[in-house]
Amino acid sequence: MPTFETCYNDVWVYCETQEVLDYYKRPTTPIIELSVGDVFKPFWVELTTSAPWSARQRGQALVFEDWVYFMGGVGCDGVWPGDLWRTDDMLNWVLVTSNAPWRGRNEIWATIHGLEMILMGSVQDQFYNTFATEDGVTWAMRPDACALSQVTVQGLVSFRGFLMVFTLGCHDEGGVNANAISCSSPRALKIENQVYYSETGQTWTLSRKPYTVDGFERARHIQHKWSGERVGEFRVDYKVIVHLDVIYLIGGDVMRAPRDTAGNLFLDEDGSVFIGRTKARDIWVCKGLLPAATMCNDRTPGGLQIADTQTKVAQKYSERTCVFVWDPLKVSSEPLTTEDS
């Protein structure tokens, strides 16, 4: 069972205005005195270092029906708690239940989908059931549902009426009838990142690659640009979010096969290709299911500015995106063609 070095049960809020800061200000909060003409600059305020729920990593927090819900996560002992908490002010937390219906499952992921809160939890590490609630209190497993199996979920979002699950796993072929199977199977292809979608969480369909906007077809075998450059490379520990009708895939680690200056792969002692772990500091965006492309300025010291993001969201991605060169020192400014996107 995996263990973790540090777990937390602290709570922070982002004070975007002086009014928000005045409401959440604690005795330990820094005092910001503005001179004439100065503008308030938002910052994070720590509300507590000991919230009533147990310390953990990878907890899920969602805003639903005027409440903030907290669930899932894994403790430093490797145990995934089965509790559910909520608050309407970020200061006072109420225990909804200590025995949620997903108790005993691990790899908890949650999102808001339409008028429901959706949660996925894994049984036996790669058999995911879907739970839903309309009030935040009464949860039920999707009836007559087919569990998503033989993959590891790495992200769950709701986008344009569909639940989208970002996964890592092996499949038995690269054609339109690909099925997820154990990576130890002799029929398994290389492990890779895949995306599944569902309207309700009852049945899951493997998405087509490369994606076309609003096209929901089954997959053909083409490497995701964000997962690596070659078959056998993949990305882990990244974050997927939806903002302003755009999907953002942020950071993580890329497991990739480095080459020497002559283009030759490095081999392990047993003759297999060496796969190294590289920290990714990039941001990928997409407007459909899913022509992903990296932002041109994802490596600038100051990160993305508000004006940059607004400009990029407003433009067509095939016209404004740039090719990302897998080199930590440079990013190409060559525009992508429609075929590339």
Tab-separated table of C-alpha atoms in Angstrom:
chain	number	residue	atom	x	y	z
A	1	MET	CA	0.000	0.000	0.000
A	2	PRO	CA	1.497	3.374	-0.995
A	3	THR	CA	2.350	5.875	1.701
A	4	PHE	CA	2.950	9.617	1.476
A	5	GLU	CA	5.411	11.805	3.336
A	6	THR	CA	3.204	14.839	3.998
A	7	CYS	CA	-0.556	15.236	4.258
A	8	TYR	CA	-2.562	18.346	5.132
A	9	ASN	CA	-5.944	19.420	6.453
A	10	ASP	CA	-5.489	23.156	6.018
A	11	VAL	CA	-7.894	25.540	4.264
A	12	TRP	CA	-6.947	28.551	2.152
A	13	VAL	CA	-9.088	31.152	0.365
A	14	TYR	CA	-8.154	33.484	-2.462
A	15	CYS	CA	-9.009	37.064	-1.474
A	16	GLU	CA	-9.681	38.778	-4.758
A	17	THR	CA	-11.069	41.997	-3.242
A	18	GLN	CA	-10.660	43.987	-0.033
A	19	GLU	CA	-14.199	42.989	0.986
A	20	VAL	CA	-13.336	39.294	0.772
A	21	LEU	CA	-10.144	39.896	2.733
A	22	ASP	CA	-12.054	41.780	5.444
A	23	TYR	CA	-14.444	38.831	5.824
A	24	TYR	CA	-11.767	36.133	6.061
A	25	LYS	CA	-9.022	38.082	7.807
A	26	ARG	CA	-7.407	36.122	10.652
A	27	PRO	CA	-5.126	37.386	13.443
A	28	THR	CA	-2.177	35.996	11.478
A	29	THR	CA	-3.233	37.572	8.169
A	30	PRO	CA	-0.721	40.136	6.867
A	31	ILE	CA	-2.007	43.701	7.071
A	32	ILE	CA	-2.041	45.353	3.657
A	33	GLU	CA	-1.962	49.154	3.888
A	34	LEU	CA	-2.634	50.849	0.558
A	35	SER	CA	-1.324	54.292	-0.241
A	36	VAL	CA	-3.293	56.781	-2.302
A	37	GLY	CA	-3.483	55.487	-5.864
A	38	ASP	CA	-2.489	51.919	-4.969
A	39	VAL	CA	-4.605	49.028	-6.227
A	40	PHE	CA	-5.520	46.020	-4.103
A	41	LYS	CA	-3.573	42.941	-5.162
A	42	PRO	CA	-5.278	39.573	-4.513
A	43	PHE	CA	-3.507	36.964	-2.420
A	44	TRP	CA	-4.129	33.705	-0.558
A	45	VAL	CA	-5.118	33.661	3.120
A	46	GLU	CA	-4.740	30.596	5.326
A	47	LEU	CA	-7.911	30.074	7.380
A	48	THR	CA	-6.820	27.053	9.383
A	49	THR	CA	-4.089	24.448	9.611
A	50	SER	CA	-6.384	21.898	11.275
A	51	ALA	CA	-9.737	21.473	9.557
A	52	PRO	CA	-11.966	18.813	11.164
A	53	TRP	CA	-11.431	16.310	8.355
A	54	SER	CA	-8.314	14.131	8.517
A	55	ALA	CA	-5.084	15.206	6.815
A	56	ARG	CA	-4.745	13.866	3.298
A	57	GLN	CA	-3.558	14.429	-0.244
A	58	ARG	CA	-5.566	14.623	-3.485
A	59	GLY	CA	-8.856	15.613	-1.834
A	60	GLN	CA	-11.687	16.781	-4.098
A	61	ALA	CA	-13.458	20.102	-3.431
A	62	LEU	CA	-16.535	21.204	-5.393
A	63	VAL	CA	-18.986	24.115	-5.239
A	64	PHE	CA	-22.575	22.816	-5.459
A	65	GLU	CA	-25.867	24.433	-4.452
A	66	ASP	CA	-24.200	27.216	-2.413
A	67	TRP	CA	-22.041	24.720	-0.497
A	68	VAL	CA	-18.402	23.744	-0.814
A	69	TYR	CA	-18.112	19.956	-0.592
A	70	PHE	CA	-14.936	18.092	0.323
A	71	MET	CA	-14.460	14.371	-0.282
A	72	GLY	CA	-11.966	11.718	-1.300
A	73	GLY	CA	-8.222	12.050	-0.966
A	74	VAL	CA	-5.713	9.629	0.511
A	75	GLY	CA	-4.099	9.768	3.931
A	76	CYS	CA	-0.396	9.380	4.633
A	77	ASP	CA	-1.145	5.789	5.623
A	78	GLY	CA	-2.399	5.063	2.108
A	79	VAL	CA	-6.053	4.799	3.225
A	80	TRP	CA	-8.766	6.611	1.245
A	81	PRO	CA	-11.334	8.006	3.761
A	82	GLY	CA	-15.032	7.499	3.007
A	83	ASP	CA	-16.233	10.755	4.551
A	84	LEU	CA	-18.049	13.742	3.039
A	85	TRP	CA	-17.889	17.300	4.411
A	86	ARG	CA	-19.408	20.622	3.429
A	87	THR	CA	-19.338	24.315	4.400
A	88	ASP	CA	-21.108	27.486	3.342
A	89	ASP	CA	-18.481	29.904	4.636
A	90	MET	CA	-15.142	27.985	4.461
A	91	LEU	CA	-14.840	28.436	8.228
A	92	ASN	CA	-17.314	25.962	9.704
A	93	TRP	CA	-17.294	22.432	8.268
A	94	VAL	CA	-20.175	19.983	8.728
A	95	LEU	CA	-19.759	16.222	8.458
A	96	VAL	CA	-22.440	15.010	6.018
A	97	THR	CA	-21.486	11.350	6.461
A	98	SER	CA	-18.525	9.310	7.624
A	99	ASN	CA	-19.700	6.304	5.649
A	100	ALA	CA	-20.317	7.470	2.082
A	101	PRO	CA	-21.484	4.839	-0.438
A	102	TRP	CA	-18.090	4.916	-2.132
A	103	ARG	CA	-16.306	3.984	1.097
A	104	GLY	CA	-13.647	1.338	0.510
A	105	ARG	CA	-12.850	2.579	-2.980
A	106	ASN	CA	-9.735	4.477	-3.946
A	107	GLU	CA	-8.751	6.916	-6.702
A	108	ILE	CA	-11.690	9.242	-5.973
A	109	TRP	CA	-12.524	11.832	-8.651
A	110	ALA	CA	-15.452	14.264	-8.626
A	111	THR	CA	-16.972	17.013	-10.771
A	112	ILE	CA	-20.182	18.999	-11.305
A	113	HIS	CA	-22.156	17.730	-14.308
A	114	GLY	CA	-25.369	19.545	-15.158
A	115	LEU	CA	-27.566	19.519	-12.056
A	116	GLU	CA	-25.640	16.728	-10.367
A	117	MET	CA	-22.436	16.144	-8.488
A	118	ILE	CA	-20.627	13.138	-9.970
A	119	LEU	CA	-18.024	10.972	-8.237
A	120	MET	CA	-15.966	8.066	-9.583
A	121	GLY	CA	-14.207	5.593	-7.311
A	122	SER	CA	-12.077	2.561	-8.079
A	123	VAL	CA	-12.498	-0.975	-6.770
A	124	GLN	CA	-9.381	-3.175	-6.931
A	125	ASP	CA	-7.344	-0.404	-8.576
A	126	GLN	CA	-8.899	-0.055	-12.041
A	127	PHE	CA	-12.621	-0.806	-11.795
A	128	TYR	CA	-14.427	2.522	-11.528
A	129	ASN	CA	-18.050	2.918	-10.423
A	130	THR	CA	-19.977	6.172	-10.855
A	131	PHE	CA	-22.040	7.811	-8.088
A	132	ALA	CA	-24.325	10.839	-8.369
A	133	THR	CA	-26.340	13.218	-6.190
A	134	GLU	CA	-28.811	16.017	-6.847
A	135	ASP	CA	-28.775	17.442	-3.328
A	136	GLY	CA	-25.214	16.760	-2.126
A	137	VAL	CA	-26.457	14.452	0.636
A	138	THR	CA	-28.202	11.458	-0.953
A	139	TRP	CA	-25.836	9.569	-3.251
A	140	ALA	CA	-26.557	6.556	-5.450
A	141	MET	CA	-24.555	4.440	-7.839
A	142	ARG	CA	-25.643	4.780	-11.450
A	143	PRO	CA	-28.129	1.935	-12.106
A	144	ASP	CA	-27.369	-0.616	-14.826
A	145	ALA	CA	-24.011	1.034	-15.360
A	146	CYS	CA	-20.953	-0.449	-17.031
A	147	ALA	CA	-17.908	0.291	-14.898
A	148	LEU	CA	-14.878	1.836	-16.524
A	149	SER	CA	-12.214	-0.841	-16.099
A	150	GLN	CA	-8.586	-1.759	-16.876
A	151	VAL	CA	-7.470	1.881	-16.850
A	152	THR	CA	-6.239	4.330	-14.218
A	153	VAL	CA	-8.205	7.582	-14.104
A	154	GLN	CA	-6.021	10.710	-14.079
A	155	GLY	CA	-8.657	13.409	-14.419
A	156	LEU	CA	-12.434	13.940	-14.599
A	157	VAL	CA	-14.185	17.013	-16.024
A	158	SER	CA	-17.589	17.972	-17.413
A	159	PHE	CA	-17.452	19.636	-20.817
A	160	ARG	CA	-20.296	20.546	-23.189
A	161	GLY	CA	-22.725	18.021	-21.750
A	162	PHE	CA	-20.244	15.153	-21.506
A	163	LEU	CA	-18.241	13.653	-18.693
A	164	MET	CA	-14.671	13.292	-19.875
A	165	VAL	CA	-12.261	10.928	-18.157
A	166	PHE	CA	-8.535	11.168	-18.821
A	167	THR	CA	-6.964	7.742	-18.322
A	168	LEU	CA	-3.768	5.731	-18.551
A	169	GLY	CA	-3.824	2.107	-19.660
A	170	CYS	CA	-3.295	-0.485	-22.383
A	171	HIS	CA	-5.617	-1.491	-25.218
A	172	ASP	CA	-5.799	-4.578	-27.406
A	173	GLU	CA	-5.614	-2.791	-30.745
A	174	GLY	CA	-5.363	0.644	-32.246
A	175	GLY	CA	-8.480	0.491	-34.406
A	176	VAL	CA	-12.074	1.564	-33.897
A	177	ASN	CA	-12.876	-1.493	-31.760
A	178	ALA	CA	-10.103	-1.053	-29.187
A	179	ASN	CA	-10.819	-2.347	-25.687
A	180	ALA	CA	-8.895	-1.664	-22.497
A	181	ILE	CA	-7.060	-4.764	-21.239
A	182	SER	CA	-4.408	-5.556	-18.668
A	183	CYS	CA	-0.973	-4.309	-19.686
A	184	SER	CA	0.369	-7.754	-18.789
A	185	SER	CA	-1.698	-9.361	-21.545
A	186	PRO	CA	0.246	-10.589	-24.603
A	187	ARG	CA	-2.307	-8.725	-26.752
A	188	ALA	CA	-1.721	-5.383	-25.037
A	189	LEU	CA	-0.263	-2.492	-26.986
A	190	LYS	CA	1.986	0.080	-25.329
A	191	ILE	CA	0.606	1.901	-22.318
A	192	GLU	CA	-0.793	5.311	-23.297
A	193	ASN	CA	-3.041	8.207	-22.357
A	194	GLN	CA	-6.629	7.825	-23.542
A	195	VAL	CA	-9.818	9.830	-23.058
A	196	TYR	CA	-13.262	8.319	-22.489
A	197	TYR	CA	-16.573	10.191	-22.536
A	198	SER	CA	-20.118	9.627	-21.331
A	199	GLU	CA	-23.314	11.667	-21.093
A	200	THR	CA	-24.430	10.125	-17.803
A	201	GLY	CA	-21.584	7.978	-16.455
A	202	GLN	CA	-23.479	4.764	-17.198
A	203	THR	CA	-21.588	3.716	-20.323
A	204	TRP	CA	-18.196	4.940	-21.540
A	205	THR	CA	-16.909	5.391	-25.076
A	206	LEU	CA	-13.289	5.661	-26.093
A	207	SER	CA	-12.777	8.935	-27.937
A	208	ARG	CA	-11.343	9.232	-31.412
A	209	LYS	CA	-7.810	10.570	-31.970
A	210	PRO	CA	-7.016	13.068	-33.276
A	211	TYR	CA	-10.200	14.738	-32.134
A	212	THR	CA	-12.487	16.875	-34.214
A	213	VAL	CA	-14.578	19.609	-32.624
A	214	ASP	CA	-17.892	18.153	-31.441
A	215	GLY	CA	-17.045	14.803	-33.018
A	216	PHE	CA	-17.765	11.814	-30.800
A	217	GLU	CA	-16.347	8.767	-32.516
A	218	ARG	CA	-14.354	5.784	-31.368
A	219	ALA	CA	-10.589	5.857	-31.343
A	220	ARG	CA	-7.980	5.230	-33.980
A	221	HIS	CA	-4.396	4.805	-32.925
A	222	ILE	CA	-2.610	8.162	-33.021
A	223	GLN	CA	-0.466	9.457	-30.182
A	224	HIS	CA	-1.876	12.382	-28.175
A	225	LYS	CA	0.437	15.347	-28.745
A	226	TRP	CA	0.359	16.204	-25.042
A	227	SER	CA	1.204	12.693	-23.880
A	228	GLY	CA	4.560	12.407	-25.651
A	229	GLU	CA	6.243	12.317	-29.034
A	230	ARG	CA	6.360	8.566	-29.655
A	231	VAL	CA	4.345	5.429	-28.960
A	232	GLY	CA	5.159	4.196	-25.479
A	233	GLU	CA	5.502	7.671	-23.995
A	234	PHE	CA	2.809	9.008	-21.683
A	235	ARG	CA	1.989	11.741	-19.154
A	236	VAL	CA	1.115	11.371	-15.463
A	237	ASP	CA	0.300	13.632	-12.473
A	238	TYR	CA	-1.162	16.412	-14.618
A	239	LYS	CA	-4.220	18.579	-13.905
A	240	VAL	CA	-7.257	18.941	-16.169
A	241	ILE	CA	-9.726	21.800	-15.666
A	242	VAL	CA	-12.480	23.527	-17.656
A	243	HIS	CA	-12.645	27.325	-17.716
A	244	LEU	CA	-14.596	29.627	-20.053
A	245	ASP	CA	-15.598	26.719	-22.301
A	246	VAL	CA	-11.978	25.661	-22.748
A	247	ILE	CA	-10.252	22.544	-21.447
A	248	TYR	CA	-6.826	23.153	-19.924
A	249	LEU	CA	-4.324	20.340	-19.403
A	250	ILE	CA	-1.547	21.575	-17.113
A	251	GLY	CA	1.876	20.256	-16.217
A	252	GLY	CA	2.603	16.805	-14.887
A	253	ASP	CA	5.433	14.418	-15.702
A	254	VAL	CA	6.111	13.015	-19.162
A	255	MET	CA	7.520	9.510	-19.337
A	256	ARG	CA	9.552	9.692	-22.527
A	257	ALA	CA	12.331	7.909	-24.349
A	258	PRO	CA	15.337	10.247	-24.718
A	259	ARG	CA	17.699	10.002	-27.696
A	260	ASP	CA	21.344	10.844	-28.189
A	261	THR	CA	22.610	13.464	-30.661
A	262	ALA	CA	22.488	10.869	-33.454
A	263	GLY	CA	18.843	10.104	-32.750
A	264	ASN	CA	19.456	6.696	-31.152
A	265	LEU	CA	17.365	5.531	-28.221
A	266	PHE	CA	19.013	4.748	-24.901
A	267	LEU	CA	18.631	1.105	-23.900
A	268	ASP	CA	18.471	-0.540	-20.475
A	269	GLU	CA	20.706	-3.487	-19.612
A	270	ASP	CA	18.010	-5.925	-20.740
A	271	GLY	CA	17.821	-4.275	-24.150
A	272	SER	CA	14.516	-2.502	-23.545
A	273	VAL	CA	14.111	1.180	-24.341
A	274	PHE	CA	14.944	3.445	-21.399
A	275	ILE	CA	12.020	5.656	-20.321
A	276	GLY	CA	12.925	8.747	-18.311
A	277	ARG	CA	10.659	10.998	-16.253
A	278	THR	CA	10.642	14.668	-17.278
A	279	LYS	CA	8.826	17.473	-15.457
A	280	ALA	CA	6.401	19.225	-17.809
A	281	ARG	CA	5.832	22.963	-17.376
A	282	ASP	CA	3.485	23.358	-20.317
A	283	ILE	CA	-0.195	24.186	-20.728
A	284	TRP	CA	-2.382	22.598	-23.402
A	285	VAL	CA	-5.782	23.905	-24.406
A	286	CYS	CA	-8.638	22.600	-26.506
A	287	LYS	CA	-12.129	23.623	-27.554
A	288	GLY	CA	-13.639	20.256	-28.456
A	289	LEU	CA	-13.067	16.541	-28.192
A	290	LEU	CA	-10.149	17.406	-28.525
A	291	PRO	CA	-7.688	19.132	-30.906
A	292	ALA	CA	-5.109	19.877	-28.210
A	293	ALA	CA	-2.287	22.366	-28.729
A	294	THR	CA	0.161	24.094	-26.421
A	295	MET	CA	0.031	27.792	-25.701
A	296	CYS	CA	2.853	29.786	-27.232
A	297	ASN	CA	3.989	31.479	-24.022
A	298	ASP	CA	3.624	28.591	-21.584
A	299	ARG	CA	7.251	28.946	-20.459
A	300	THR	CA	7.416	32.669	-19.831
A	301	PRO	CA	8.693	33.489	-16.318
A	302	GLY	CA	5.499	35.265	-15.329
A	303	GLY	CA	3.173	32.609	-16.733
A	304	LEU	CA	-0.006	33.379	-18.655
A	305	GLN	CA	-1.400	36.872	-18.214
A	306	ILE	CA	-5.138	37.607	-18.234
A	307	ALA	CA	-4.901	39.468	-21.538
A	308	ASP	CA	-3.000	36.561	-23.111
A	309	THR	CA	-5.649	34.068	-22.037
A	310	GLN	CA	-8.533	36.221	-23.240
A	311	THR	CA	-6.861	36.704	-26.612
A	312	LYS	CA	-6.268	32.998	-27.050
A	313	VAL	CA	-9.780	32.023	-26.029
A	314	ALA	CA	-11.268	34.524	-28.484
A	315	GLN	CA	-9.278	33.289	-31.496
A	316	LYS	CA	-9.566	30.113	-33.505
A	317	TYR	CA	-7.068	27.600	-32.265
A	318	SER	CA	-5.909	26.523	-35.731
A	319	GLU	CA	-4.907	30.138	-36.404
A	320	ARG	CA	-3.285	31.204	-33.160
A	321	THR	CA	-1.552	28.237	-31.539
A	322	CYS	CA	2.151	27.460	-31.770
A	323	VAL	CA	4.058	24.259	-32.170
A	324	PHE	CA	5.545	23.132	-28.860
A	325	VAL	CA	9.115	21.907	-29.193
A	326	TRP	CA	10.033	19.264	-26.599
A	327	ASP	CA	13.005	21.287	-25.487
A	328	PRO	CA	13.046	23.015	-22.089
A	329	LEU	CA	14.723	26.102	-23.491
A	330	LYS	CA	12.629	27.160	-26.452
A	331	VAL	CA	9.140	27.212	-27.940
A	332	SER	CA	8.576	27.537	-31.661
A	333	SER	CA	6.390	30.389	-32.917
A	334	GLU	CA	5.405	28.523	-36.061
A	335	PRO	CA	1.579	28.576	-36.388
A	336	LEU	CA	-0.178	25.244	-36.534
A	337	THR	CA	-2.015	24.314	-39.703
A	338	THR	CA	-5.573	23.049	-39.637
A	339	GLU	CA	-4.257	19.528	-40.136
A	340	ASP	CA	-1.842	19.871	-37.209
A	341	SER	CA	-4.541	21.046	-34.816
